[in-house]
Coordinates of C-alpha atoms in Angstrom, one line a residue:
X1 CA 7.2 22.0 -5.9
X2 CA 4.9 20.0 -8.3
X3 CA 1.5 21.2 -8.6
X4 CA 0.1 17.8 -9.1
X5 CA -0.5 15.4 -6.6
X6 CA 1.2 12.6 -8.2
X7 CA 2.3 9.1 -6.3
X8 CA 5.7 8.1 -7.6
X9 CA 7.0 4.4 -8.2
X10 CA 11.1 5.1 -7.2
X11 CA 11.3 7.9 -9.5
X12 CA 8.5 8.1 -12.2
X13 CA 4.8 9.3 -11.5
X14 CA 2.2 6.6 -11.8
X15 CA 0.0 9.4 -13.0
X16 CA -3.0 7.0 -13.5
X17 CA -3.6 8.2 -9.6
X18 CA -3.9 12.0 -10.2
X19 CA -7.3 12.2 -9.9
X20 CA -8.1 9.4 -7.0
X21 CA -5.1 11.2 -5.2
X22 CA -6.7 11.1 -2.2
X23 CA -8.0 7.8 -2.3
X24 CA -5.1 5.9 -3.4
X25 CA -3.4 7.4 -0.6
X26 CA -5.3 5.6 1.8
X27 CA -5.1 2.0 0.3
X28 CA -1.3 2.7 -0.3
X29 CA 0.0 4.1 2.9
X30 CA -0.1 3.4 6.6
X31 CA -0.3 6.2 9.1
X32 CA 3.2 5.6 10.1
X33 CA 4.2 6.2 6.1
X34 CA 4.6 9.8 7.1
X35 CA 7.6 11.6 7.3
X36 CA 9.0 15.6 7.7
X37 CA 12.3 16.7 7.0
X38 CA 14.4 18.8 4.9
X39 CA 15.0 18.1 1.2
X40 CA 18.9 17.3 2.0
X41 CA 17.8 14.4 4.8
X42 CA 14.5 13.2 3.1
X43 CA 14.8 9.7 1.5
X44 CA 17.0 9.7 -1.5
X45 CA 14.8 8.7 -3.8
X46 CA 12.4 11.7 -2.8
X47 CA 15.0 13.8 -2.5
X48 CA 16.2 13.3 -6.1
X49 CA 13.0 14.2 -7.4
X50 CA 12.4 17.4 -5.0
X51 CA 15.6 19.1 -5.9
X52 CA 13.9 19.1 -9.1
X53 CA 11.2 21.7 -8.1
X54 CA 13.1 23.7 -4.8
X55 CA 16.4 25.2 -5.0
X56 CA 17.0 25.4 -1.3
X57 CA 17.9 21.9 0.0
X58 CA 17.2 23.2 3.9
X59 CA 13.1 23.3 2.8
X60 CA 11.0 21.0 5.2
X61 CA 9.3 19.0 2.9
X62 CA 6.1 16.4 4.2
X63 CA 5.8 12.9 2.3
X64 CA 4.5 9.2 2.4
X65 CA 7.1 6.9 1.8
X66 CA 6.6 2.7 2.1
X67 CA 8.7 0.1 0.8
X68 CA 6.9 -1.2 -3.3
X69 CA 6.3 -4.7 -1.1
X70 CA 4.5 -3.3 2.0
X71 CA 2.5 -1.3 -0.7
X72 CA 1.5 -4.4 -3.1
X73 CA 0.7 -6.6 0.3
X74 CA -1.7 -3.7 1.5
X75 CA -3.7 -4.1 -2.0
X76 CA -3.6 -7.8 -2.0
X77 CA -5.0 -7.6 1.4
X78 CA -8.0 -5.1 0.1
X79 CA -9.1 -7.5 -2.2
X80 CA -6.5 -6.7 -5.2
X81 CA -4.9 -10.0 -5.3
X82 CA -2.7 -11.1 -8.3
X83 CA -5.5 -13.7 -9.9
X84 CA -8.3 -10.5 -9.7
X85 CA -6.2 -8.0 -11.2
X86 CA -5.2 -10.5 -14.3
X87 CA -8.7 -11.7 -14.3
X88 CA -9.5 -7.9 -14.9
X89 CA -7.1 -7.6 -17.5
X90 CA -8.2 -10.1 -19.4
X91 CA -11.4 -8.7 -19.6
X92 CA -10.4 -4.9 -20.4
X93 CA -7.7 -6.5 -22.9
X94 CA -10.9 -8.4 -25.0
X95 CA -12.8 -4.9 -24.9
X96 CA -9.6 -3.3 -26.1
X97 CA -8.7 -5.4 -29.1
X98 CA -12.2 -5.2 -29.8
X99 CA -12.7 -1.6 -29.8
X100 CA -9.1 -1.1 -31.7
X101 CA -10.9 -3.3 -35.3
X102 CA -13.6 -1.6 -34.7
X103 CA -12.2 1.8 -35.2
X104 CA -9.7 -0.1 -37.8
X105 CA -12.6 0.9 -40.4
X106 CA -12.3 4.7 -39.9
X107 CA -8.4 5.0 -39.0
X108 CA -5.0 2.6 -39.8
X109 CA -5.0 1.1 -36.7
X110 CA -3.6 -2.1 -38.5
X111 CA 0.0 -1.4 -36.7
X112 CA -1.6 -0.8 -33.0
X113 CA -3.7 -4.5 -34.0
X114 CA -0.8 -6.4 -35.2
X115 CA 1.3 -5.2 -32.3
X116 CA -1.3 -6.0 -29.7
X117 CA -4.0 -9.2 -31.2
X118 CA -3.4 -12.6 -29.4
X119 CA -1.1 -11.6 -27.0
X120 CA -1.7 -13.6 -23.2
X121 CA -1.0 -11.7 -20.0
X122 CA 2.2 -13.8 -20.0
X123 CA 3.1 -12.4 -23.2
X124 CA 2.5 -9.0 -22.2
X125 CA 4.3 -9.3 -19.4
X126 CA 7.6 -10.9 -21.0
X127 CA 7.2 -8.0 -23.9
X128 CA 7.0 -5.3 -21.4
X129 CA 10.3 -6.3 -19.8
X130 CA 11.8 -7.2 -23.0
X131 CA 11.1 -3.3 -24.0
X132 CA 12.2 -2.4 -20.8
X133 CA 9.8 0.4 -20.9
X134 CA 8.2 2.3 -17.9
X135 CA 4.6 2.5 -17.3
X136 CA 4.1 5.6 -19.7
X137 CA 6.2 4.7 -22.1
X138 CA 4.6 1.3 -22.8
X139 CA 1.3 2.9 -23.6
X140 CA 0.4 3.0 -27.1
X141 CA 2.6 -0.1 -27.7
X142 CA 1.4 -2.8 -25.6
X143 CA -0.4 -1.0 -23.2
X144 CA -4.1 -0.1 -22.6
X145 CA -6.1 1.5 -20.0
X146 CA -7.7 -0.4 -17.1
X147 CA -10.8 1.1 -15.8
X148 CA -9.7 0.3 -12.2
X149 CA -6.4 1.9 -11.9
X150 CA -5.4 0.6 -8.9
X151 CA -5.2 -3.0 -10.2
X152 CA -3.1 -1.4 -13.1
X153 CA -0.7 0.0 -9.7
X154 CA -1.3 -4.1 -8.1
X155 CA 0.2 -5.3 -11.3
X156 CA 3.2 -2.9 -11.7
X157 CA 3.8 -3.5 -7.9
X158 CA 3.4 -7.2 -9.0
X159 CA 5.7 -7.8 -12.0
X160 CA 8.1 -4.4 -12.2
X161 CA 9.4 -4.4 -8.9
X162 CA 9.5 -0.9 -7.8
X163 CA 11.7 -0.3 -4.5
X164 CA 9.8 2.3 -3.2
X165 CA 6.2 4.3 -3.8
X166 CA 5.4 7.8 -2.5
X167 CA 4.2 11.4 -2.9
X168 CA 4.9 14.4 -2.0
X169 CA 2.0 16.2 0.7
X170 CA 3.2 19.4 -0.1
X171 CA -0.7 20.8 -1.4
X172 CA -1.9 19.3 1.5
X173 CA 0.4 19.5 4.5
X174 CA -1.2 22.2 6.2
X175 CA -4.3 21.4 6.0
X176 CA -3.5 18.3 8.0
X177 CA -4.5 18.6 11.6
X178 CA -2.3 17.1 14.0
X179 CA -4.9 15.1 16.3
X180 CA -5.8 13.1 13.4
X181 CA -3.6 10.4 11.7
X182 CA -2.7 10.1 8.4
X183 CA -6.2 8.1 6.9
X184 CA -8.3 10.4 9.1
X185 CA -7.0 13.8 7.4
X186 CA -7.5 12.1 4.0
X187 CA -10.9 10.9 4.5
X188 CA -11.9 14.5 5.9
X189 CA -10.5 15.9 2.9
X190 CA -12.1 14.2 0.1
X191 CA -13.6 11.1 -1.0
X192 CA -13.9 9.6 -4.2
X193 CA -16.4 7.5 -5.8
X194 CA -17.5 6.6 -9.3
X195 CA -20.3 4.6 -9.7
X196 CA -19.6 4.2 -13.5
X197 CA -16.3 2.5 -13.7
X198 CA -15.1 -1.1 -13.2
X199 CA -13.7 -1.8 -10.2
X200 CA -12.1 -4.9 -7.5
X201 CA -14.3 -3.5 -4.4
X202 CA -11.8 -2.9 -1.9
X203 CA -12.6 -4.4 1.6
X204 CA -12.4 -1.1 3.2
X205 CA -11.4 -1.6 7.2
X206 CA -12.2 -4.6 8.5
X207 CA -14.0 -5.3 11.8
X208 CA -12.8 -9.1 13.9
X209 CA -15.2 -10.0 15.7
X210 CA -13.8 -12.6 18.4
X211 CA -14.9 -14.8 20.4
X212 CA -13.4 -12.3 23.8
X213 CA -11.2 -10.6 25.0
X214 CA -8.1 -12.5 25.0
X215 CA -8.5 -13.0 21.7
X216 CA -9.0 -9.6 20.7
X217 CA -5.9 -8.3 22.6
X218 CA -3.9 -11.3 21.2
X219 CA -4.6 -10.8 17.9
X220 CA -4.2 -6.8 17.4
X221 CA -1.3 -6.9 19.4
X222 CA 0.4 -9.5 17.0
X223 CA -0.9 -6.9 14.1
X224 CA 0.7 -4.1 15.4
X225 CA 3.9 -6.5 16.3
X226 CA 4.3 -8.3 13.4
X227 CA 2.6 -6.3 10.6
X228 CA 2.8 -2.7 11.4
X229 CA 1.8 -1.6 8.0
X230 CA -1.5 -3.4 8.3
X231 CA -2.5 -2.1 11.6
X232 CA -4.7 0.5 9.9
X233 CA -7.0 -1.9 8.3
X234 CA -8.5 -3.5 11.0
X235 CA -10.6 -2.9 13.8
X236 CA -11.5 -5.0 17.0
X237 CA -14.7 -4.4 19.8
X238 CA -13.3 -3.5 23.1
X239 CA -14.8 -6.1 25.4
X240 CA -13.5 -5.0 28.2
X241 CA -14.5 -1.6 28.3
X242 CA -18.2 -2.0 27.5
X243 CA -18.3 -5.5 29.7
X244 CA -19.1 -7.7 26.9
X245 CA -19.7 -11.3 27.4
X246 CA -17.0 -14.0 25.4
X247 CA -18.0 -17.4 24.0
X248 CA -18.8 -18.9 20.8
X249 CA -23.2 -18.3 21.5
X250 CA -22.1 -14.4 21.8
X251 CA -19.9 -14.1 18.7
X252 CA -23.3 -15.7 17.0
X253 CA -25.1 -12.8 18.5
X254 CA -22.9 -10.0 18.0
X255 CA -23.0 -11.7 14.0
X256 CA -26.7 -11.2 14.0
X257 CA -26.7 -7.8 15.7
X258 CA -24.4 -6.1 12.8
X259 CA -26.5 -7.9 10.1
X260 CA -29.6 -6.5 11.4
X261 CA -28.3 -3.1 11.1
X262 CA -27.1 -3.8 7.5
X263 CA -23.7 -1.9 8.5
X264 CA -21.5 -1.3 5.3
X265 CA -18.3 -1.9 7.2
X266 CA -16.1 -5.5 6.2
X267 CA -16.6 -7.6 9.4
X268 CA -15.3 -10.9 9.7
X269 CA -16.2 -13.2 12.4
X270 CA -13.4 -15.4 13.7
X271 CA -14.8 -18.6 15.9
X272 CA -12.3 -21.1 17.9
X273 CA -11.5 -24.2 15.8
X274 CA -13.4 -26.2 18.6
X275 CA -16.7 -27.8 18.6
X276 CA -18.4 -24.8 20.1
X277 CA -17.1 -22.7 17.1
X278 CA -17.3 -25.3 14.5
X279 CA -21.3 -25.9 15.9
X280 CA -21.7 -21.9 15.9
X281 CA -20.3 -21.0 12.8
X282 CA -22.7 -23.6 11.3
X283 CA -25.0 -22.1 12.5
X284 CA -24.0 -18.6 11.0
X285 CA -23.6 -19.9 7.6
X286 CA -27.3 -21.2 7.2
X287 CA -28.4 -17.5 7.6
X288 CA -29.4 -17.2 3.7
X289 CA -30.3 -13.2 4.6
X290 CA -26.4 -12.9 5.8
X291 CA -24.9 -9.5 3.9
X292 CA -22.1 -10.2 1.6
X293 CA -19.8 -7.9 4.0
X294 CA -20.0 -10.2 6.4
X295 CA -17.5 -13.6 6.6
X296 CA -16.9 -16.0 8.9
X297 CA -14.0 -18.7 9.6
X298 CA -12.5 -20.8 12.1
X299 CA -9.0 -20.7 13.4
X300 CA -7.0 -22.6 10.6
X301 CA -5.8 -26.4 11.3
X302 CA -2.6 -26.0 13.3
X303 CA 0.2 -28.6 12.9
X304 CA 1.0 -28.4 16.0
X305 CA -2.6 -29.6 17.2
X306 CA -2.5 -33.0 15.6
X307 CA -0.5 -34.4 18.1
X308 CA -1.6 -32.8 21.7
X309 CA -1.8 -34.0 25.2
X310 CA -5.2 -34.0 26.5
X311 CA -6.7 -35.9 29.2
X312 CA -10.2 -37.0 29.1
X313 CA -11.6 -40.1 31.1
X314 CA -9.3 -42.4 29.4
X315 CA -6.4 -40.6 30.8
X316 CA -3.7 -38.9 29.2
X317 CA -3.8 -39.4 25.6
X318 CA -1.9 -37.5 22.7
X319 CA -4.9 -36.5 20.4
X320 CA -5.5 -34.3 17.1
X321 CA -7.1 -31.5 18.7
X322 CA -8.4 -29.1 15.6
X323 CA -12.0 -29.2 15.3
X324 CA -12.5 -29.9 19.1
X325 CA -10.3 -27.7 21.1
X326 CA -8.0 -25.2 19.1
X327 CA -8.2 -21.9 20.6
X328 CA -6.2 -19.0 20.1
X329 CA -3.7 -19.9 22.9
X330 CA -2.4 -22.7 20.6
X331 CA -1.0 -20.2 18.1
X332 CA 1.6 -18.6 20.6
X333 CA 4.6 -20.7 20.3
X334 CA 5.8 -23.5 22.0
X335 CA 7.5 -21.2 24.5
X336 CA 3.9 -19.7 26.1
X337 CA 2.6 -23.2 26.0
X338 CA 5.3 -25.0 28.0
X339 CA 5.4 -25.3 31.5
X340 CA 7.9 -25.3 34.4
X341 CA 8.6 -28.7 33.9
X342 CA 9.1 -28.4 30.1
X343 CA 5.5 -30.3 29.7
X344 CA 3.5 -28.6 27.2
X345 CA -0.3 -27.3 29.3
X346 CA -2.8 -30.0 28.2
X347 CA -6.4 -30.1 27.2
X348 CA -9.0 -31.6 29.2
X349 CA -11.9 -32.5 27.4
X350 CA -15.4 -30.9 29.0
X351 CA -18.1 -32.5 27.2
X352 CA -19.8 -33.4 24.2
X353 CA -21.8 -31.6 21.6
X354 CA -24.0 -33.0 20.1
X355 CA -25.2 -30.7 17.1
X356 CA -21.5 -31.7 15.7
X357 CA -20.9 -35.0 17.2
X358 CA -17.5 -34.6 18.8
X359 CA -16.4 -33.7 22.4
X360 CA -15.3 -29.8 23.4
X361 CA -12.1 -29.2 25.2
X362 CA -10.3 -26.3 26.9
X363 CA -6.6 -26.2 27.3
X364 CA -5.8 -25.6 30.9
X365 CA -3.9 -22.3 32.3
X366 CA -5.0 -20.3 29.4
X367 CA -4.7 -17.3 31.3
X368 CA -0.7 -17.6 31.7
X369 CA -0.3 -19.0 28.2
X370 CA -1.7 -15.5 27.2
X371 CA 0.2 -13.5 29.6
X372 CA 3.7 -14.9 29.0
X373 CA 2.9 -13.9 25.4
X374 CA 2.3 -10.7 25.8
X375 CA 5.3 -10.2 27.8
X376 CA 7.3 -11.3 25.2
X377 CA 5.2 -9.4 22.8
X378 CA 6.0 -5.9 25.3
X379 CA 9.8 -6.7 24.6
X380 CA 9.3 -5.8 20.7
X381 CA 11.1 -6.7 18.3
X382 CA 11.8 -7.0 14.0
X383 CA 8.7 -7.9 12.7
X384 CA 10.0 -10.6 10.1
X385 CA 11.8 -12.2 12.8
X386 CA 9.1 -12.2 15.0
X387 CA 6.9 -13.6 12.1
X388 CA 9.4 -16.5 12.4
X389 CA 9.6 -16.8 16.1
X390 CA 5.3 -16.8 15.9
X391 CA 5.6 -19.3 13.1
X392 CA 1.5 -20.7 13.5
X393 CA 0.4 -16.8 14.9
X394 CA 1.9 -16.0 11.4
X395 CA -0.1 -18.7 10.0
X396 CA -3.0 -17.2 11.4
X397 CA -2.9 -14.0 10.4
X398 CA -2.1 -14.6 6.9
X399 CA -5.5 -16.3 6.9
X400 CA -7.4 -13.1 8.4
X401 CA -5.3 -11.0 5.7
X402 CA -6.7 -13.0 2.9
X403 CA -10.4 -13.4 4.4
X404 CA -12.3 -11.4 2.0
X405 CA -10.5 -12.7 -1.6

């Protein structure tokens, strides 16, 4: 076995993680990215590199394993986004060419300078695949060190492709104790921080704050449903269990209550795309002492609510609704939101608020709109298809994902 904790793009070590091995592990991998078998039925491509180090192919072997895709979508969603990591590059690339005619004066550099001057991030990109080099290889041609390694990994994720990314737990693997997932064994083993180095903060778990509980239980469900490999990076209150009041006014307080307390934690708060929310979240924003951890939004503008039934005093009238009566419910499908008669439930409109100047509505039946949801949610299914089938939950999640860039 190897005797360096090394994670592994398909076959080659991305040895740029030795040292944060720990760490990486965590943004990289999901607790269900863990797998124990014997060398001769692990993954092939771990497997190929295994029977490298152990002779006997019946050895039980413990390693992460994710798909090069899951793996870049998990760093995009901690903050290592394509336009940050070349944004970083940029920067080290300057401070590299730099340093490189400084030094000219002392050694012939004037190869190293030719080969590397005035080239773009395009241009490094198209040379690197011209060269058709791996990720060791192309140091010391066109390659330089980037303080934060793990937008070095977001770019080769990025722009080379890799099919898979793992590493072997073999150092490890008994120290891991079974109650515990994956992240919780890593994070009791070790954590790594260096104050002195350039980094993209990563956002760390992320706590939604909703508005109640349906919302809450709508939303981590779909997570768990539709994005499995996410499901480790975010965390919702239990309303239920500690009999926590719902509404826009609450959210506002719960906002306050984890700002007073200056918790470290991400925490984004997530208000209805209605005029209690919209009036609410106004109200959040103006709070100039509001810690940089903390975000807000509203539920995104949904097609499908620019042309909704409501009734109102006028009658029933087919209305754009975002901005005065989007909830949750409105992301799950046409299917949840029809009723026996093939009518989609309507919104009645309840008043009018006047710190925003528009009228409030509720859409009617909400609590069966929910339930037939989760009833379809219960019956599982692929999560890209059901990404498709949940075409505006998708929507919404995609906007949570990219909160915090």
């Amino acid at each position: 076995m190897s005797d360096v904790n090394d994670i592994y793009l398909d076959g080659k070590s991305f040895g740029d993680l030795s040292m944060t091995w720990h760490h990486a592990c965590t943004l990289c991998f999901a607790n269900g990215d863990l797998y124990r078998r014997t060398v001769k039925t692990a993954h092939p491509v771990v497997r190929q590199k295994m029977l490298e180090w152990c002779d006997d192919p019946d050895t039980e072997i413990s390693y992460l394993l994710a798909p090069g895709e899951n793996v870049r979508r998990r760093l995009h969603i901690q903050g290592y986004t394509d336009e940050r990591c070349r944004d970083l590059w940029e920067r080290e690339y300057q401070k590299h060419i730099a340093y490189l005619e400084e030094m000219s004066g002392k050694h012939d550099l004037q190869h190293e300078i030719a080969a590397q001057k005035g080239l773009s991030f395009d241009d490094w990109i198209e040379r690197a695949n011209q060269l058709d080099l791996d990720h060791w290889a192309r140091r010391g041609v066109i390659e330089f060190d980037l303080n934060d390694m793990y937008a070095s990994l977001a770019l080769e994720l990025q722009y080379f492709n890799p099919e898979y990314v793992w590493t072997d737990l073999a150092s490890f693997s008994d120290d891991f104790a079974e109650e515990l997932t994956v992240h919780q064994n890593l994070r009791r083993l070790h954590q790594f921080e260096d104050e002195h180095q350039e980094f993209i903060r990563e956002t760390g778990t992320v706590l939604i704050l909703t508005e109640g509980k349906s919302d809450t239980e709508v939303l981590s469900i779909a997570i768990q449903a539709m994005y499995p490999e996410f499901s480790d990076l975010f965390q919702f209150v239990d309303f239920q269990e500690f009999s926590i009041q719902g509404g826009a006014s609450m959210l506002t307080k719960m906002v306050k209550a984890f700002a007073g307390v200056r918790m470290d934690q991400s925490i984004l708060a997530l208000f209805d795309n209605d005029a209690a929310g919209l009036a609410e979240r106004q109200h959040v924003d103006r709070i100039k002492a509001l810690p940089q951890n903390i975000k807000t939004m509203v539920l995104p503008e949904l097609e499908l609510a620019k042309d909704y039934p409501t009734i109102g005093p006028e009658g029933e009238r087919h209305m754009d609704v975002n901005g005065a009566a989007s909830s949750i419910e409105l992301f799950l499908g046409k299917i949840a939101l029809t009723d026996r008669n093939g009518e989609l439930h309507p919104i009645r409109w309840t008043g009018w608020n006047t710190q925003i100047k528009r009228y409030q509505g509720a859409l009617e039946n909400k609590d069966d709109i929910t339930k037939r949801f989760l009833t379809r949610m219960k019956k599982g299914g692929d999560p890209i298809a059901l990404r498709t089938e949940f075409s505006e939950l998708d929507q919404l999640l995609r906007s949570i994902f990219s909160a915090f860039h």
